[in-house]
Short mmCIF file of C-alpha atoms in Angstrom, two decimals:
data_model
loop_
_atom_site.label_atom_id
_atom_site.label_comp_id
_atom_site.label_asym_id
_atom_site.label_seq_id
_atom_site.Cartn_x
_atom_site.Cartn_y
_atom_site.Cartn_z
CA MET A 1 -6.54 -8.90 54.08
CA SER A 2 -7.61 -7.39 50.84
CA LYS A 3 -6.92 -2.90 50.89
CA THR A 4 -10.27 -2.76 49.63
CA GLY A 5 -12.77 -4.60 51.74
CA ASP A 6 -13.29 -6.82 48.89
CA SER A 7 -14.08 -10.77 48.83
CA PRO A 8 -11.97 -12.85 47.74
CA GLU A 9 -14.91 -14.45 45.13
CA GLU A 10 -15.07 -10.20 44.24
CA GLN A 11 -11.47 -9.98 43.53
CA GLN A 12 -11.20 -13.06 41.20
CA ALA A 13 -14.32 -11.64 39.52
CA PRO A 14 -12.79 -9.77 36.97
CA LEU A 15 -10.05 -12.29 36.72
CA ILE A 16 -12.49 -14.49 35.30
CA GLU A 17 -14.08 -12.45 33.18
CA HIS A 18 -11.02 -11.61 31.40
CA LEU A 19 -10.46 -15.68 30.85
CA ILE A 20 -13.58 -15.41 29.51
CA GLU A 21 -13.72 -13.21 26.90
CA LEU A 22 -10.14 -14.22 26.56
CA ARG A 23 -11.64 -18.00 25.05
CA SER A 24 -13.95 -15.76 23.47
CA ARG A 25 -11.46 -14.10 21.68
CA LEU A 26 -9.67 -17.03 20.48
CA MET A 27 -12.60 -18.93 19.69
CA ARG A 28 -13.91 -16.12 17.23
CA ALA A 29 -9.71 -16.28 15.59
CA VAL A 30 -10.25 -20.86 15.88
CA VAL A 31 -13.72 -20.31 13.96
CA SER A 32 -12.35 -17.39 11.12
CA ILE A 33 -9.34 -20.05 10.26
CA LEU A 34 -11.74 -22.64 9.86
CA VAL A 35 -14.08 -20.82 7.79
CA ILE A 36 -11.45 -19.27 5.61
CA PHE A 37 -10.12 -23.04 4.68
CA LEU A 38 -13.29 -24.43 4.39
CA GLY A 39 -13.82 -22.38 1.53
CA LEU A 40 -10.14 -22.59 -0.06
CA TYR A 41 -10.72 -26.43 0.23
CA PRO A 42 -12.03 -27.45 -2.52
CA PHE A 43 -9.49 -24.99 -4.80
CA ALA A 44 -6.44 -26.95 -2.02
CA ASN A 45 -4.97 -28.54 -5.63
CA GLU A 46 -4.87 -24.86 -7.64
CA ILE A 47 -3.27 -23.34 -4.59
CA TYR A 48 -0.62 -25.88 -4.36
CA THR A 49 0.09 -25.74 -8.18
CA PHE A 50 0.10 -21.81 -7.99
CA VAL A 51 2.93 -22.15 -5.06
CA ALA A 52 4.42 -24.82 -7.09
CA GLN A 53 4.54 -22.88 -10.49
CA PRO A 54 7.70 -20.73 -9.90
CA LEU A 55 9.23 -24.74 -9.93
CA MET A 56 7.30 -26.31 -12.49
CA GLN A 57 8.08 -23.19 -15.32
CA LEU A 58 11.25 -24.34 -15.32
CA LEU A 59 11.42 -27.71 -15.45
CA PRO A 60 11.81 -29.85 -18.59
CA GLU A 61 8.84 -29.89 -20.82
CA GLY A 62 6.72 -33.25 -19.74
CA SER A 63 8.59 -33.43 -15.90
CA GLN A 64 6.19 -33.12 -12.87
CA MET A 65 6.71 -33.00 -9.34
CA ILE A 66 5.89 -35.88 -7.94
CA ALA A 67 4.74 -37.82 -4.51
CA THR A 68 7.04 -40.55 -3.10
CA GLU A 69 4.20 -41.32 0.66
CA VAL A 70 1.16 -42.54 -0.26
CA ALA A 71 -0.98 -39.60 1.63
CA SER A 72 1.20 -36.66 -0.17
CA PRO A 73 -1.08 -36.04 -2.65
CA PHE A 74 -3.58 -35.41 0.06
CA LEU A 75 -1.46 -33.58 2.76
CA ALA A 76 0.98 -31.76 0.65
CA PRO A 77 -2.50 -29.53 -0.39
CA PHE A 78 -4.32 -30.11 2.38
CA LYS A 79 -1.02 -28.66 4.64
CA LEU A 80 -0.88 -25.61 1.64
CA THR A 81 -4.49 -24.56 2.76
CA LEU A 82 -4.51 -24.95 6.53
CA VAL A 83 -1.57 -22.25 6.34
CA VAL A 84 -2.96 -20.19 3.39
CA ALA A 85 -5.94 -19.30 5.71
CA VAL A 86 -4.58 -18.89 8.81
CA PHE A 87 -2.12 -16.33 6.51
CA ILE A 88 -5.41 -15.01 5.20
CA ALA A 89 -6.71 -14.80 8.89
CA ILE A 90 -3.84 -12.96 10.32
CA PRO A 91 -6.17 -9.25 10.31
CA TYR A 92 -8.59 -10.65 11.82
CA VAL A 93 -6.84 -12.60 14.31
CA LEU A 94 -4.64 -9.50 15.01
CA HIS A 95 -7.86 -7.26 15.17
CA GLN A 96 -9.29 -10.31 18.09
CA ALA A 97 -5.83 -9.63 20.21
CA TRP A 98 -6.25 -5.50 20.01
CA SER A 99 -9.85 -5.96 21.16
CA PHE A 100 -9.08 -7.86 23.90
CA VAL A 101 -5.64 -5.52 25.05
CA ALA A 102 -7.15 -2.42 23.55
CA PRO A 103 -9.07 -1.34 26.82
CA GLY A 104 -5.98 -1.47 29.52
CA LEU A 105 -3.76 0.84 27.24
CA TYR A 106 -3.36 4.73 27.45
CA ASP A 107 -4.60 6.45 24.54
CA ASN A 108 -1.59 7.49 22.88
CA GLU A 109 -0.80 3.74 23.04
CA LYS A 110 -3.78 2.86 21.43
CA ALA A 111 -2.96 5.75 18.72
CA LEU A 112 0.68 3.97 17.99
CA ALA A 113 -0.53 0.61 17.97
CA MET A 114 -3.07 0.34 15.42
CA PRO A 115 -0.45 1.40 13.07
CA ILE A 116 2.07 -0.33 13.84
CA LEU A 117 -0.48 -3.63 13.16
CA ALA A 118 -1.44 -2.54 10.49
CA SER A 119 2.45 -2.11 9.35
CA SER A 120 3.13 -5.22 10.94
CA VAL A 121 1.15 -7.58 9.09
CA ALA A 122 1.44 -5.97 5.87
CA LEU A 123 4.83 -6.45 6.12
CA PHE A 124 4.16 -9.85 5.82
CA TYR A 125 2.42 -10.06 2.95
CA ALA A 126 5.13 -8.56 1.36
CA GLY A 127 7.79 -10.67 2.65
CA GLY A 128 5.69 -13.49 1.48
CA ALA A 129 5.01 -11.74 -2.25
CA PHE A 130 8.35 -11.02 -2.23
CA ALA A 131 9.61 -14.29 -1.58
CA TYR A 132 7.42 -15.98 -4.46
CA TYR A 133 7.83 -13.23 -7.40
CA VAL A 134 11.63 -12.54 -6.95
CA VAL A 135 13.57 -15.72 -4.74
CA PHE A 136 11.02 -18.27 -5.97
CA PRO A 137 12.53 -18.27 -9.96
CA LEU A 138 16.18 -16.77 -9.47
CA LEU A 139 16.81 -19.99 -6.77
CA PHE A 140 14.92 -22.48 -8.57
CA GLU A 141 16.70 -21.45 -11.76
CA PHE A 142 19.93 -22.23 -9.77
CA PHE A 143 18.90 -25.00 -9.10
CA THR A 144 17.55 -26.80 -12.27
CA GLN A 145 20.68 -25.24 -14.25
CA THR A 146 23.36 -26.43 -12.10
CA GLY A 147 23.11 -30.01 -11.59
CA PRO A 148 23.89 -32.35 -14.04
CA GLU A 149 22.90 -32.89 -17.25
CA ASP A 150 21.51 -36.54 -16.86
CA VAL A 151 19.70 -36.04 -13.60
CA ALA A 152 16.28 -35.74 -13.70
CA VAL A 153 14.62 -33.44 -11.64
CA MET A 154 11.83 -34.35 -10.30
CA THR A 155 10.77 -33.40 -6.63
CA ASP A 156 8.53 -34.35 -4.14
CA ILE A 157 5.58 -32.28 -3.28
CA ASN A 158 5.77 -32.18 0.18
CA GLN A 159 9.68 -31.91 0.07
CA TYR A 160 8.40 -28.74 -1.96
CA LEU A 161 6.16 -27.62 0.06
CA ASN A 162 8.33 -27.71 3.34
CA PHE A 163 10.71 -25.55 1.40
CA VAL A 164 8.57 -23.44 0.36
CA LEU A 165 7.32 -22.64 3.23
CA LYS A 166 10.46 -22.64 5.29
CA LEU A 167 11.33 -19.42 3.06
CA PHE A 168 8.06 -18.15 3.22
CA PHE A 169 8.00 -17.74 6.98
CA ALA A 170 11.78 -16.55 6.93
CA PHE A 171 10.63 -13.46 4.25
CA GLY A 172 7.55 -12.49 6.37
CA VAL A 173 9.19 -12.43 9.42
CA ALA A 174 13.06 -10.48 7.77
CA PHE A 175 10.45 -7.88 6.54
CA GLU A 176 9.56 -7.15 10.03
CA ILE A 177 12.37 -6.06 10.73
CA PRO A 178 11.16 -2.13 10.41
CA ILE A 179 9.23 -2.90 12.78
CA ALA A 180 11.33 -4.24 15.28
CA THR A 181 13.57 -1.18 14.63
CA PHE A 182 11.44 1.20 15.15
CA LEU A 183 9.87 -0.24 18.81
CA MET A 184 13.18 -0.20 20.25
CA ILE A 185 13.80 2.68 19.28
CA LEU A 186 10.72 4.65 20.12
CA SER A 187 10.67 1.85 23.81
CA GLY A 188 13.86 3.69 24.82
CA ALA A 189 16.23 0.21 24.69
CA THR A 190 18.73 2.06 22.30
CA THR A 191 19.75 5.28 19.86
CA VAL A 192 19.60 5.75 16.44
CA GLU A 193 22.98 6.87 16.96
CA SER A 194 24.13 3.83 18.41
CA LEU A 195 22.26 1.53 15.74
CA SER A 196 24.22 2.99 13.43
CA GLN A 197 27.08 2.60 15.25
CA LYS A 198 26.79 -0.98 15.04
CA ARG A 199 25.96 -0.86 11.18
CA PRO A 200 28.74 -3.28 10.28
CA TYR A 201 27.71 -6.23 12.81
CA ILE A 202 24.20 -5.43 11.62
CA VAL A 203 25.57 -6.56 7.78
CA LEU A 204 27.16 -9.40 9.59
CA GLY A 205 24.22 -10.66 11.02
CA CYS A 206 22.04 -10.25 8.19
CA PHE A 207 23.89 -12.60 6.32
CA VAL A 208 24.41 -14.78 9.06
CA ILE A 209 20.76 -15.33 9.93
CA GLY A 210 20.54 -15.44 5.86
CA MET A 211 22.72 -18.47 6.26
CA LEU A 212 20.78 -19.69 8.61
CA LEU A 213 17.31 -19.71 7.27
CA THR A 214 17.94 -20.15 3.58
CA PRO A 215 19.00 -22.78 1.41
CA PRO A 216 23.27 -23.46 1.73
CA ASP A 217 23.87 -21.04 -1.32
CA ILE A 218 24.50 -17.48 -1.56
CA ILE A 219 22.13 -16.52 -4.26
CA SER A 220 19.44 -17.19 -1.68
CA GLN A 221 21.56 -15.77 1.56
CA SER A 222 21.86 -12.79 -0.69
CA LEU A 223 18.21 -12.38 -1.50
CA LEU A 224 17.29 -12.39 2.35
CA ALA A 225 20.67 -10.44 3.76
CA ILE A 226 20.38 -7.60 1.38
CA PRO A 227 16.50 -6.72 2.03
CA MET A 228 17.02 -7.27 5.93
CA TYR A 229 19.72 -4.61 5.70
CA LEU A 230 17.99 -2.38 3.68
CA LEU A 231 14.72 -2.77 5.61
CA TYR A 232 16.71 -1.71 8.94
CA GLU A 233 18.13 1.23 7.50
CA VAL A 234 13.45 2.04 6.90
CA GLY A 235 13.10 1.84 10.52
CA LEU A 236 15.99 3.63 11.66
CA LEU A 237 14.78 6.75 8.74
CA PHE A 238 11.12 6.02 11.18
CA GLY A 239 13.63 6.39 14.00
CA ARG A 240 14.88 9.66 13.07
CA LEU A 241 11.79 10.97 12.36
CA VAL A 242 10.18 10.01 15.69
CA LYS A 243 12.97 11.16 17.35
CA ARG A 244 12.84 14.74 15.58
CA LYS A 245 9.43 14.86 16.40
CA ARG A 246 9.67 14.40 20.01
CA GLU A 247 12.66 17.18 20.21
CA GLU A 248 10.69 19.37 17.93
CA ASP A 249 7.12 18.46 20.89
CA GLU A 250 9.86 19.43 24.17
CA ASP A 251 10.79 22.49 22.32
CA GLU A 252 7.63 23.71 22.08
CA ASP A 253 6.65 22.80 25.49
CA ASP A 254 9.78 24.54 27.07
CA ALA A 255 8.45 27.75 24.73
#
């Protein structure tokens, strides 16, 4: 029996309203991705050419990428355009998620949530840009120059797309390390001192993750592991600032 005396129908009403709102938010997010995709699809081949440029400019003159499957010339640009549409829509999708959960948050949680969400999006984009402008040129130059001279490099467009999307995702997620570190310290799950003492393990873990998420060569592994560790230090820096601010607030309260 309900303590408030509400009937089961009245108790279910808020839940139904939340589910309706959730469906509405999800539909808006899906529609935004679809609209962006439809706007980008006429340029699907140009988008693929742009993503393939780091490899194409290193191939010998007259070389080109190939398609080993009948549908690849259509599916590869289609898939890439859809992924790009999702990436572009991320801020709006997160805004919809924020609008759904915000009414249940306290004021201090709301004050932190928006900067954290904005920083997460910016860092994810920064990771993708770092992969494209820094990692890809170094990585593809290494691959194209270390093979036997009598082997012609003719990369399949679908295999290349899968390869670069994996790296985009790996570097995008890796660049979220400062946010993850900051949230762990902020929530009290760990402390700055504890994380600082574990630096040797963190370095090892970065290289292990780099080994698992990138091709089996030391260059790509290092290009992921080193930024991960530096971003970890950035997270510690923000954690120290939060700790100092808390200590100052506590001193003011005691005074």
